[in-house]
CSV table of C-alpha atoms in Angstrom, one decimal:
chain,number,residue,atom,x,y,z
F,208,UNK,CA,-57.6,95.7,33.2
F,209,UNK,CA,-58.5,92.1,32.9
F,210,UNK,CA,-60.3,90.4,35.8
F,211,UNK,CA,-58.0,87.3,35.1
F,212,UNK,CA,-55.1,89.2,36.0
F,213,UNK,CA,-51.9,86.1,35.5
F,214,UNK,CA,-52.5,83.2,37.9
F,215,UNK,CA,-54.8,85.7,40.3
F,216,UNK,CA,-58.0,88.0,39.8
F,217,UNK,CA,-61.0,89.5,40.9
F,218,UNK,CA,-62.5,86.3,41.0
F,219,UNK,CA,-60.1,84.1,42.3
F,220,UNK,CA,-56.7,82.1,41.1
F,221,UNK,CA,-57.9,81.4,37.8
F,222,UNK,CA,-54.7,79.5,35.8
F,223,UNK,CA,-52.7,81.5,32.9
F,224,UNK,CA,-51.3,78.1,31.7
F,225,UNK,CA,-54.3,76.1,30.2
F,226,UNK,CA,-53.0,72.6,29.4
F,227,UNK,CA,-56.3,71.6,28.3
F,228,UNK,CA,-56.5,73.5,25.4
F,229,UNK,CA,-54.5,71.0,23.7
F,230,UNK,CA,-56.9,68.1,25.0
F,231,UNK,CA,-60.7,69.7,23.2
F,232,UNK,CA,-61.1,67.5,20.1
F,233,UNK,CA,-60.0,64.2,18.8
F,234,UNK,CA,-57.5,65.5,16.4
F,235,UNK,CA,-56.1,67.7,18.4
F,236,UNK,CA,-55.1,65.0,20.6
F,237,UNK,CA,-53.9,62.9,18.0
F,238,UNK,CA,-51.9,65.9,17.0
F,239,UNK,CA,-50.4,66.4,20.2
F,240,UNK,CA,-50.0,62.5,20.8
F,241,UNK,CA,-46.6,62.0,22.4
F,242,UNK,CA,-46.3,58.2,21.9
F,243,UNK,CA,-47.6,55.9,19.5
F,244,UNK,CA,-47.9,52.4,18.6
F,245,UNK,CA,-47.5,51.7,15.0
F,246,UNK,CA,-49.0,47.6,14.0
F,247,UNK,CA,-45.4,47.5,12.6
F,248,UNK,CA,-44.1,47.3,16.4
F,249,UNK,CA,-46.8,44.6,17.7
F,250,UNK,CA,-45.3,40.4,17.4
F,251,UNK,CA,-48.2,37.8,18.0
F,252,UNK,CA,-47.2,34.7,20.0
F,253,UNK,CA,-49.0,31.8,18.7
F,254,UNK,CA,-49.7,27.9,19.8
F,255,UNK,CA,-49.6,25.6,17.3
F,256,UNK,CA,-50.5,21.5,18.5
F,257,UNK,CA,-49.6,19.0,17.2
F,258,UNK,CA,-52.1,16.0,16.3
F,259,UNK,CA,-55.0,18.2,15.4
F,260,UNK,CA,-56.4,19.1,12.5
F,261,UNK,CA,-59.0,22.1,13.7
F,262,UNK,CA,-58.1,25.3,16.4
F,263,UNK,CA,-58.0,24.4,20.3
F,264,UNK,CA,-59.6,27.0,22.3
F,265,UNK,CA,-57.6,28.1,25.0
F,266,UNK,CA,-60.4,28.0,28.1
F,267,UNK,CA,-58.2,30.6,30.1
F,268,UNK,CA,-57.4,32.7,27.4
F,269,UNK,CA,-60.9,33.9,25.8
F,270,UNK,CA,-60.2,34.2,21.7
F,271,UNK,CA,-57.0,32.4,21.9
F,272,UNK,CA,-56.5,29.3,20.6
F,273,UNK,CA,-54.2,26.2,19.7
F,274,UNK,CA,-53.9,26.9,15.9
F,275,UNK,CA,-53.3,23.2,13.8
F,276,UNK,CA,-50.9,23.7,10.9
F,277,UNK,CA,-53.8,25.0,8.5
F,278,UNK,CA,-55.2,27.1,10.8
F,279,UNK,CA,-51.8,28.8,11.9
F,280,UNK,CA,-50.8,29.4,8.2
F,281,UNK,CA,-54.3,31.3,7.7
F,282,UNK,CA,-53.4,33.2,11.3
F,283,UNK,CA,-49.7,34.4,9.7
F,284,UNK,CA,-51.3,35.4,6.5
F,285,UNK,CA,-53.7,37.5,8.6
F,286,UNK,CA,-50.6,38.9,10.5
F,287,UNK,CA,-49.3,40.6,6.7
F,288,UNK,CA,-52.0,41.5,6.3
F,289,UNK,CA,-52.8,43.8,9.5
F,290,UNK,CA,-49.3,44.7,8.9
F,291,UNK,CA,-47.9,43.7,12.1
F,292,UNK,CA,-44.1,43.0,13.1
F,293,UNK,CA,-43.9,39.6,13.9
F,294,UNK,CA,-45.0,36.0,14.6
F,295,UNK,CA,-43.4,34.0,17.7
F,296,UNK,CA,-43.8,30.7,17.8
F,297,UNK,CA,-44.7,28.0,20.5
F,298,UNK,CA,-44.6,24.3,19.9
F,299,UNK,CA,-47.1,21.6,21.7
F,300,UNK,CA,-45.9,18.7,21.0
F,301,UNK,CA,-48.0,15.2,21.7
F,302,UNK,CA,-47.9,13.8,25.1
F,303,UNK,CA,-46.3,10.7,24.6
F,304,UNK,CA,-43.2,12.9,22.9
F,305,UNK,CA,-42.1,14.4,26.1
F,306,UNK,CA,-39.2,13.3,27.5
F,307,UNK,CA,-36.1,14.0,30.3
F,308,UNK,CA,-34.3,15.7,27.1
F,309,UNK,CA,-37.0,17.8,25.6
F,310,UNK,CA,-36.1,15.8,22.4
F,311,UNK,CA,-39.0,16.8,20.2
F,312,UNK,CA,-37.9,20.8,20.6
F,313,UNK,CA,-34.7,19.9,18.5
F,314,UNK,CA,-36.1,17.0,15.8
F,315,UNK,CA,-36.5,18.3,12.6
F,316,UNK,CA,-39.7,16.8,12.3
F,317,UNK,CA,-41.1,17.8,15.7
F,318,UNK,CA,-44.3,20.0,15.5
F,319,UNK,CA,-42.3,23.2,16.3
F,320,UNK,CA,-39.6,22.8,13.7
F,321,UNK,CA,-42.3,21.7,11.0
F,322,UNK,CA,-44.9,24.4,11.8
F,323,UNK,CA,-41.8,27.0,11.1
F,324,UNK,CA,-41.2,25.7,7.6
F,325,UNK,CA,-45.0,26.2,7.1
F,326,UNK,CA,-45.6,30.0,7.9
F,327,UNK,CA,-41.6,30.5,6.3
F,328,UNK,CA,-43.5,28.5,3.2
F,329,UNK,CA,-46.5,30.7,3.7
F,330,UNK,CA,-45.7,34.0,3.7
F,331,UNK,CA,-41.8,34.5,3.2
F,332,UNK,CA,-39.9,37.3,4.3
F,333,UNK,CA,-42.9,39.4,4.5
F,334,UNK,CA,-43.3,38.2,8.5
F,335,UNK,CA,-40.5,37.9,11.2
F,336,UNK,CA,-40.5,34.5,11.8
F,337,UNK,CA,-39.4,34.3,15.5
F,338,UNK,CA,-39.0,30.9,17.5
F,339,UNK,CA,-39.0,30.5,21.0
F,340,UNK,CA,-36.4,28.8,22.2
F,341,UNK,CA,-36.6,26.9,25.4
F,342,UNK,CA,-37.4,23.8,25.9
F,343,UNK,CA,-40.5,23.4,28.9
F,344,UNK,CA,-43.0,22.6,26.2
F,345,UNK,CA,-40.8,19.8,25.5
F,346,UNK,CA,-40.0,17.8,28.4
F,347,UNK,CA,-41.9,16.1,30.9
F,348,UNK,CA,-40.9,17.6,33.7
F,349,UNK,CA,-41.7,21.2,32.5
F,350,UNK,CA,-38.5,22.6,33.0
F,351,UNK,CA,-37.0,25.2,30.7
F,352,UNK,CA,-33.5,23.2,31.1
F,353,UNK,CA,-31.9,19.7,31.1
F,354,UNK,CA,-32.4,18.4,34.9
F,355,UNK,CA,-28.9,17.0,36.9
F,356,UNK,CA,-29.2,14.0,39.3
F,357,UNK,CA,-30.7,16.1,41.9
F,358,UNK,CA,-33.3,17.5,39.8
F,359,UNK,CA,-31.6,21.0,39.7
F,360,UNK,CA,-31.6,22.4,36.3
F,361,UNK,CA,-28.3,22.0,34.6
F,362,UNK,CA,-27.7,24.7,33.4
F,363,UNK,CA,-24.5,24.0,31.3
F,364,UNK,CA,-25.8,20.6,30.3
F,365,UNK,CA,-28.9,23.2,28.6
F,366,UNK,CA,-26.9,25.1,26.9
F,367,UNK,CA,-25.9,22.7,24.3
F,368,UNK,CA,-29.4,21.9,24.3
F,369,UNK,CA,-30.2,25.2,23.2
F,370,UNK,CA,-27.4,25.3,20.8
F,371,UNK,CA,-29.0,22.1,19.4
F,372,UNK,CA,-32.6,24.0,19.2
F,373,UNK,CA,-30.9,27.2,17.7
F,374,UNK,CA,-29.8,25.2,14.7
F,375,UNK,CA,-33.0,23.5,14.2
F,376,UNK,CA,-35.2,26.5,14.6
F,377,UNK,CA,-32.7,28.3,12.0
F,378,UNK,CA,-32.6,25.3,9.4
F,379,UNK,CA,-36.5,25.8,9.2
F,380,UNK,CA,-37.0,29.0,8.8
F,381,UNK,CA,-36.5,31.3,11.8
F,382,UNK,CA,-35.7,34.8,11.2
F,383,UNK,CA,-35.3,35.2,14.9
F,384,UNK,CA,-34.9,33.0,18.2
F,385,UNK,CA,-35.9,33.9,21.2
F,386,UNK,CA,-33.9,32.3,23.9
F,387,UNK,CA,-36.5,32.5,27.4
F,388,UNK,CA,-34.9,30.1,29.6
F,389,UNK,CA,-32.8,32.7,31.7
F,390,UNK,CA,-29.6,30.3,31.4
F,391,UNK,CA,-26.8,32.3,32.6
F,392,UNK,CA,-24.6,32.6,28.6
F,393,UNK,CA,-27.3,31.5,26.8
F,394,UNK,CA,-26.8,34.2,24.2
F,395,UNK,CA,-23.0,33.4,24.0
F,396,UNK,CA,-23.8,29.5,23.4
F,397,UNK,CA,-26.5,30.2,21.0
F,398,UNK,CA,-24.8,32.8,19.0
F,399,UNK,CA,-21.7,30.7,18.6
F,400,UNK,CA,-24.0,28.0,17.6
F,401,UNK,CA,-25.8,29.8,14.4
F,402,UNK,CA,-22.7,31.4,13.6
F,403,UNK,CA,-20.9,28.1,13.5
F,404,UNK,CA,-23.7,26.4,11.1
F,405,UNK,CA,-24.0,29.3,9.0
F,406,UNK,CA,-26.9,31.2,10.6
F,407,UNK,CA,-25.2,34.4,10.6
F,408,UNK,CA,-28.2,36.8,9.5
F,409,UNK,CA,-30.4,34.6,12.4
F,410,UNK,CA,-31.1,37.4,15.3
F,411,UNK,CA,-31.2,36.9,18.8
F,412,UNK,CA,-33.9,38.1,20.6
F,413,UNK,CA,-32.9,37.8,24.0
F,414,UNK,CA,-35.2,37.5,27.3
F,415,UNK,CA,-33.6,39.4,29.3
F,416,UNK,CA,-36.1,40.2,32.3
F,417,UNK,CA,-37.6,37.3,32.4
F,418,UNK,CA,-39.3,37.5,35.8
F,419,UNK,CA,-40.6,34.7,38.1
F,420,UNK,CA,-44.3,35.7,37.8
F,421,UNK,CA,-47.9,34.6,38.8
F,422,UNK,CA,-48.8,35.9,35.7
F,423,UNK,CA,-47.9,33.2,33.3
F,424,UNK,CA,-51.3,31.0,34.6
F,425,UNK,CA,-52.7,30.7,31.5
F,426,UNK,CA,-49.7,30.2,29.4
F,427,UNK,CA,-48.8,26.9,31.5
F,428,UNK,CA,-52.6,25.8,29.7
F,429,UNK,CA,-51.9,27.3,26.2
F,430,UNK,CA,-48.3,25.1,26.3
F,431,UNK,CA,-49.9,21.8,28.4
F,432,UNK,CA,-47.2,22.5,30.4
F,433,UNK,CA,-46.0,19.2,32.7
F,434,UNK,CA,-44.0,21.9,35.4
F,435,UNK,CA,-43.1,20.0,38.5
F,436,UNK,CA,-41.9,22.5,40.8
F,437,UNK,CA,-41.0,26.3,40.0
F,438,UNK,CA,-38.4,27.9,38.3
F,439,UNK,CA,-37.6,30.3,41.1
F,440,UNK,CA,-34.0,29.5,40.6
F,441,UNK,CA,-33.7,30.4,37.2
F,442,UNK,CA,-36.1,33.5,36.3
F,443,UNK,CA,-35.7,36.8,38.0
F,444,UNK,CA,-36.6,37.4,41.4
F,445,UNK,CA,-39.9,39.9,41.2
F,446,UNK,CA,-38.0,41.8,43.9
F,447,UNK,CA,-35.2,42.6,42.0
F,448,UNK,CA,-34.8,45.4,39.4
F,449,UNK,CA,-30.8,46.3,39.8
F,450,UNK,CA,-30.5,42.7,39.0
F,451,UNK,CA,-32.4,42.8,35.3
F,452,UNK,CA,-29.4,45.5,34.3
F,453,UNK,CA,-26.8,43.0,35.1
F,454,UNK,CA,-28.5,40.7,33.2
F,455,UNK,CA,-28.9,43.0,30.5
F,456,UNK,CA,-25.0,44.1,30.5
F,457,UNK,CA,-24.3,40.6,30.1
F,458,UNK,CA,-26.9,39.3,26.7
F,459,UNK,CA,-25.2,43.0,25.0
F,460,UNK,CA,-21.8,41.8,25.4
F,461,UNK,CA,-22.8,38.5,24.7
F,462,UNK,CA,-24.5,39.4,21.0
F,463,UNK,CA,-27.8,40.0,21.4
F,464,UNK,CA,-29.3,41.7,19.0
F,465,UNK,CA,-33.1,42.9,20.6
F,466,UNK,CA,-33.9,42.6,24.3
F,467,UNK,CA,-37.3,42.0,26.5
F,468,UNK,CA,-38.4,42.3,29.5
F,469,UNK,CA,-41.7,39.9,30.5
F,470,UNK,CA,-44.2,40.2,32.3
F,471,UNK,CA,-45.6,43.5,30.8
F,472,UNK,CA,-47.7,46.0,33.0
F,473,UNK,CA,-46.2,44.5,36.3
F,474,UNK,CA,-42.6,45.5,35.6
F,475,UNK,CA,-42.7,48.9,33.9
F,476,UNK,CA,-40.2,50.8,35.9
F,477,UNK,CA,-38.0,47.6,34.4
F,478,UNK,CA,-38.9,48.3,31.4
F,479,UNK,CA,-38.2,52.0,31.7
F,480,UNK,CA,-34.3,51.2,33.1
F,481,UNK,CA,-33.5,48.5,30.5
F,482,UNK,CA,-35.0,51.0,27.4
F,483,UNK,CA,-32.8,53.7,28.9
F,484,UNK,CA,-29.6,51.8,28.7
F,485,UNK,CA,-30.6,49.3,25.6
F,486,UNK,CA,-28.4,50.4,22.3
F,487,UNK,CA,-30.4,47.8,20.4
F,488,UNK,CA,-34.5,47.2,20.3
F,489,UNK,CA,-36.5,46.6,23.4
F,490,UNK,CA,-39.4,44.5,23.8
F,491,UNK,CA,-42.2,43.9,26.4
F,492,UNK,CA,-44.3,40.8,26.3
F,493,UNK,CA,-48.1,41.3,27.6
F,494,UNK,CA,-48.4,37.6,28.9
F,495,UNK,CA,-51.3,35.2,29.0
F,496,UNK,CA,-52.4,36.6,32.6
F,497,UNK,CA,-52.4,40.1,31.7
F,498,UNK,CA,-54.4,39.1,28.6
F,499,UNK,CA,-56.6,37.5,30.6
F,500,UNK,CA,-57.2,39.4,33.2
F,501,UNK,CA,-58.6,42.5,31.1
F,502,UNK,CA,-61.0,40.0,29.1
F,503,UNK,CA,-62.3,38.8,32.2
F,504,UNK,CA,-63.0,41.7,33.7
F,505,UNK,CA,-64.4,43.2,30.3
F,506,UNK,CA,-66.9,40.6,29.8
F,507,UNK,CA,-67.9,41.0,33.7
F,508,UNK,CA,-68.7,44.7,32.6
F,509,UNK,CA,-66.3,45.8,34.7
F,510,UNK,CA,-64.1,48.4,31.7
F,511,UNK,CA,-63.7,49.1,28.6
F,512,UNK,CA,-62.7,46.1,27.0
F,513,UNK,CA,-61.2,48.2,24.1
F,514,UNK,CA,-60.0,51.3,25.4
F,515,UNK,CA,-58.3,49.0,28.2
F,516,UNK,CA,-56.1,47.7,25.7
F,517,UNK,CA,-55.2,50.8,23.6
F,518,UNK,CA,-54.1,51.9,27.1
F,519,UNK,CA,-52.0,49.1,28.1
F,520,UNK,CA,-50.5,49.0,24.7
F,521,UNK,CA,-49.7,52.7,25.0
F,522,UNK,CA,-48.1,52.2,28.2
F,523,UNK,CA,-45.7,50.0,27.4
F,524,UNK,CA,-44.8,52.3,24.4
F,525,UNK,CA,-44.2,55.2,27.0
F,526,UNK,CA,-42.2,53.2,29.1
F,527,UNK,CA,-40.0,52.6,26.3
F,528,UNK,CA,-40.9,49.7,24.0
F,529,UNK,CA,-39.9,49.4,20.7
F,530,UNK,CA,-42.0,45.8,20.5
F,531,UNK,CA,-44.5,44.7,21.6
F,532,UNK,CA,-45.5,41.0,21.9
F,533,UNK,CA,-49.6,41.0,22.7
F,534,UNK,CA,-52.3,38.3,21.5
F,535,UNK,CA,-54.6,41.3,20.7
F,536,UNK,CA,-51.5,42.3,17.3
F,537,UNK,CA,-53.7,41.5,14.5
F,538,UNK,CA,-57.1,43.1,16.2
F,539,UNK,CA,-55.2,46.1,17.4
F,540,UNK,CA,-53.5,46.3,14.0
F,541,UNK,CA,-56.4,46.5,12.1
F,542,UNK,CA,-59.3,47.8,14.3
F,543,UNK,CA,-57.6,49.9,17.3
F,544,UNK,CA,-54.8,51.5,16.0
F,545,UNK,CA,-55.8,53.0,12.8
């Protein structure tokens, strides 16, 4: 008789089951690999300024930058290249264009709408173009909306704003938009409005879960945000998960076609409950603090810098992302992933 007798022996309660077998080489875990992110499911966000004619560096977001026109055109060429999904796109416009109205997000010749003809110009249909569409970059108050007498956002009085960018965004080459203002029908206003000016094939890429986060810190540099205030009364409550479901329910029957919940690593078990109920694509956005955090603490010596994000990346892939939008795309693309 065996001295490993089942679960017991001679020596002791040595196991029968042996998960670990499958865990002994590299290939074997590969093999075995559950989940998996492809480049294919990986968008970049990327700044582009306008007034400059070389990259910005980004001091709060190591290896990010504020592309110019030239320089972003090389960056979405380099995006085909790894192979990845998509591009989405942030306009900074000048100071002195900032206004009450967020005017410069909707003139066809503001930075935004102009840098989206470039990359369209650039590399075609071999990219999804995607847009955000909000307007804090644009005004000079910071706010994601039109503001009423009392300085609430209005948030009726920003829908046809939105409507307004939609159109633009779509007349220069957007594939996508991506609404992130958390208006209550944005979807509805914006749909109606590319359907009426023959945008049909343009796709809504809704935010969802767009929480209320300390995360966006960096960000609010990357954009040269002007926020007065917060936007406590428009984003999602951190406290609230039950919540992000209504607010899913209502961007489905309202048209969109992909979803996202943002932040990223903070609000997994959101991500989790939105993928489960989703019939169309799910995103996660890995925002500027999350981003930053990790190269911080990498270059402190403190982890992995690499492995760190292969991990996160992986994460939000269990948790049930079909996207993912991470400044580390193109490098995980084409250096991490393969």
């Amino acid at each position: 008789m065996s001295t490993n007798e089942g679960a017991g022996g001679a020596y002791g309660s040595f196991p029968g089951a042996r998960p670990r077998r499958l865990r002994t080489t590299p290939a074997l875990r590969r093999m075995v690999a559950e989940h998996r992110v492809h480049p294919a499911d990986l968008i970049l966000p990327a700044f582009v300024r306008e007034g400059t004619d070389e990259p910005v560096a980004i001091g709060s977001m190591p290896g990010v930058v504020q592309h110019s026109r030239d320089s972003l055109k090389k960056a979405a060429a380099e995006a085909v290249a790894a192979g990845i999904g998509g591009l989405m796109l942030f306009g900074v416009p000048e100071e002195a264009k900032k206004d009450a109205e967020g005017t410069a997000g909707t003139d066809p010749e503001g930075i935004l709408q102009v840098a989206l003809r470039d990359v369209r110009a650039e590399v075609g249909d071999d990219l999804v173009i995607m847009s955000d569409l909000c307007l804090d970059e644009f005004t000079d108050h910071g706010h994601c909306g039109v503001l009423d007498a009392a300085g609430r956002v209005d948030n009726d009085a920003t829908l046809v704003r939105y409507a307004e960018m939609a159109r633009a965004q779509a007349a220069a080459g957007a594939h996508v938009v991506g609404p992130s203002g958390m208006m209550d029908g944005q979807v509805a206003h914006i749909r109606e409005a590319l359907d009426g000016a023959g945008f049909a094939d343009v796709a809504v890429f809704a935010y969802t879960a767009k929480y209320s986060s300390a995360f966006y810190g960096p960000f609010r540099e990357a954009v040269a945000s002007s926020l007065q205030g917060d936007r406590k009364t428009y984003q999602q409550d951190p406290a609230n998960s039950r919540e992000a479901l209504r607010e899913l329910a209502l961007d489905l029957a309202e048209g969109a076609d992909m979803v996202m919940v943002k932040p990223g690593m903070p609000y997994l078990d959101v991500l989790r409950d939105v993928a489960e109920r989703a019939d169309v694509p799910v995103g996660s956005y890995q925002i500027s603090g999350e981003y930053a955090m990790i190269e911080n603490a990498a270059a402190a010596g403190l982890l992995d810098r690499d492995a760190a994000i292969t991990e996160t990346l992986t994460g939000f892939k269990r948790a049930g992302a079909s996207m993912i939008l991470t400044y580390w795309a193109v490098e995980a693309a084409t250096r991490l992933l393969r």
